[in-house]
XYZ file of C-alpha atoms in Angstrom:
114
model
C 32.123 -14.340 -52.302
C 32.632 -11.078 -50.457
C 33.994 -10.977 -46.997
C 31.745 -9.221 -44.503
C 33.352 -7.124 -41.864
C 31.731 -5.781 -38.779
C 32.244 -2.305 -37.435
C 34.116 -2.068 -34.174
C 31.817 -2.182 -31.179
C 32.830 1.322 -30.154
C 31.536 2.742 -33.432
C 28.228 0.990 -32.988
C 27.946 2.264 -29.434
C 28.763 5.796 -30.556
C 26.144 5.617 -33.282
C 23.533 4.257 -30.906
C 24.276 6.968 -28.366
C 24.183 9.787 -30.870
C 20.868 8.493 -32.146
C 19.483 8.746 -28.627
C 20.949 12.205 -28.118
C 23.117 10.881 -25.297
C 26.797 11.785 -25.040
C 29.452 9.202 -24.212
C 29.893 10.918 -20.835
C 26.184 10.747 -20.074
C 26.113 7.086 -21.102
C 29.049 6.320 -18.785
C 27.226 8.081 -15.960
C 24.017 6.154 -16.631
C 25.960 2.879 -16.750
C 27.579 3.744 -13.415
C 24.178 4.456 -11.886
C 22.827 1.139 -13.154
C 25.763 -0.920 -11.863
C 25.651 0.825 -8.465
C 21.927 0.085 -8.384
C 22.546 -3.570 -9.163
C 25.103 -3.788 -6.336
C 22.821 -2.059 -3.847
C 19.914 -4.351 -4.697
C 22.178 -7.436 -4.606
C 23.278 -6.464 -1.107
C 19.752 -5.652 0.082
C 20.677 -2.036 0.791
C 17.884 -0.492 -1.270
C 15.660 0.276 1.753
C 12.588 -0.866 -0.171
C 12.930 1.857 -2.806
C 11.612 1.181 -6.286
C 14.360 0.725 -8.868
C 13.531 4.094 -10.443
C 13.685 5.885 -7.091
C 16.934 4.120 -6.209
C 18.545 5.100 -9.515
C 17.384 8.718 -9.153
C 18.980 8.787 -5.695
C 22.243 7.282 -6.986
C 22.321 9.657 -9.970
C 21.817 12.613 -7.660
C 24.658 11.423 -5.444
C 27.215 10.666 -8.162
C 26.496 13.920 -10.014
C 26.229 16.275 -7.014
C 22.475 16.660 -7.740
C 23.132 17.807 -11.324
C 22.048 14.642 -13.180
C 23.836 12.600 -15.824
C 22.865 15.121 -18.496
C 25.277 17.606 -16.874
C 28.319 15.322 -17.002
C 31.100 17.108 -18.874
C 33.798 14.452 -18.632
C 34.817 11.114 -17.242
C 38.215 11.185 -15.540
C 39.311 7.867 -17.074
C 36.566 6.080 -18.986
C 38.683 2.988 -19.682
C 39.398 2.625 -15.970
C 35.733 3.200 -15.170
C 34.497 0.570 -17.611
C 37.306 -1.974 -17.316
C 38.044 -1.784 -13.584
C 35.437 0.118 -11.580
C 32.180 -1.256 -12.973
C 33.317 -4.917 -12.948
C 34.624 -4.458 -9.387
C 31.251 -3.097 -8.259
C 29.537 -6.200 -9.602
C 31.418 -8.358 -7.084
C 32.156 -5.854 -4.317
C 31.587 -7.274 -0.840
C 28.336 -5.979 0.604
C 30.135 -4.923 3.785
C 32.426 -2.692 1.685
C 29.492 -1.229 -0.218
C 27.597 -0.554 2.997
C 30.666 1.120 4.538
C 31.147 3.236 1.404
C 34.522 1.645 0.704
C 34.750 1.714 -3.067
C 37.546 0.626 -5.381
C 40.046 3.397 -6.158
C 39.139 3.021 -9.842
C 35.661 4.360 -9.029
C 36.704 7.500 -7.210
C 36.202 10.944 -8.776
C 35.296 9.504 -12.169
C 32.282 11.665 -12.985
C 32.849 15.368 -13.512
C 29.783 17.583 -13.843
C 28.991 21.152 -14.731
C 27.517 22.700 -11.598
C 24.961 25.456 -12.046
């Protein structure tokens, strides 16, 4: 009987992303957009926008209008994924509405501006 081993999740994610032509930085940006969108919808702050329109607006904001495809680096991806994104999932709506975000979310996405 042979023992089956599974590849680490990070390898599988990297393979999936490369197959889609998406860099790890772009994926982190897209994940950030999605989680922000979830928080905005949860708090009823979406102003009746469709989910696509809301996510386009968030992407434009977090990337200084450049889009996730222009992301060149994530300041601290572990902090983004392990602290920022989980914090956004439970952030008080009053904080979200006031623009008071966790420190772990600040200045995470760095883009190439053209």
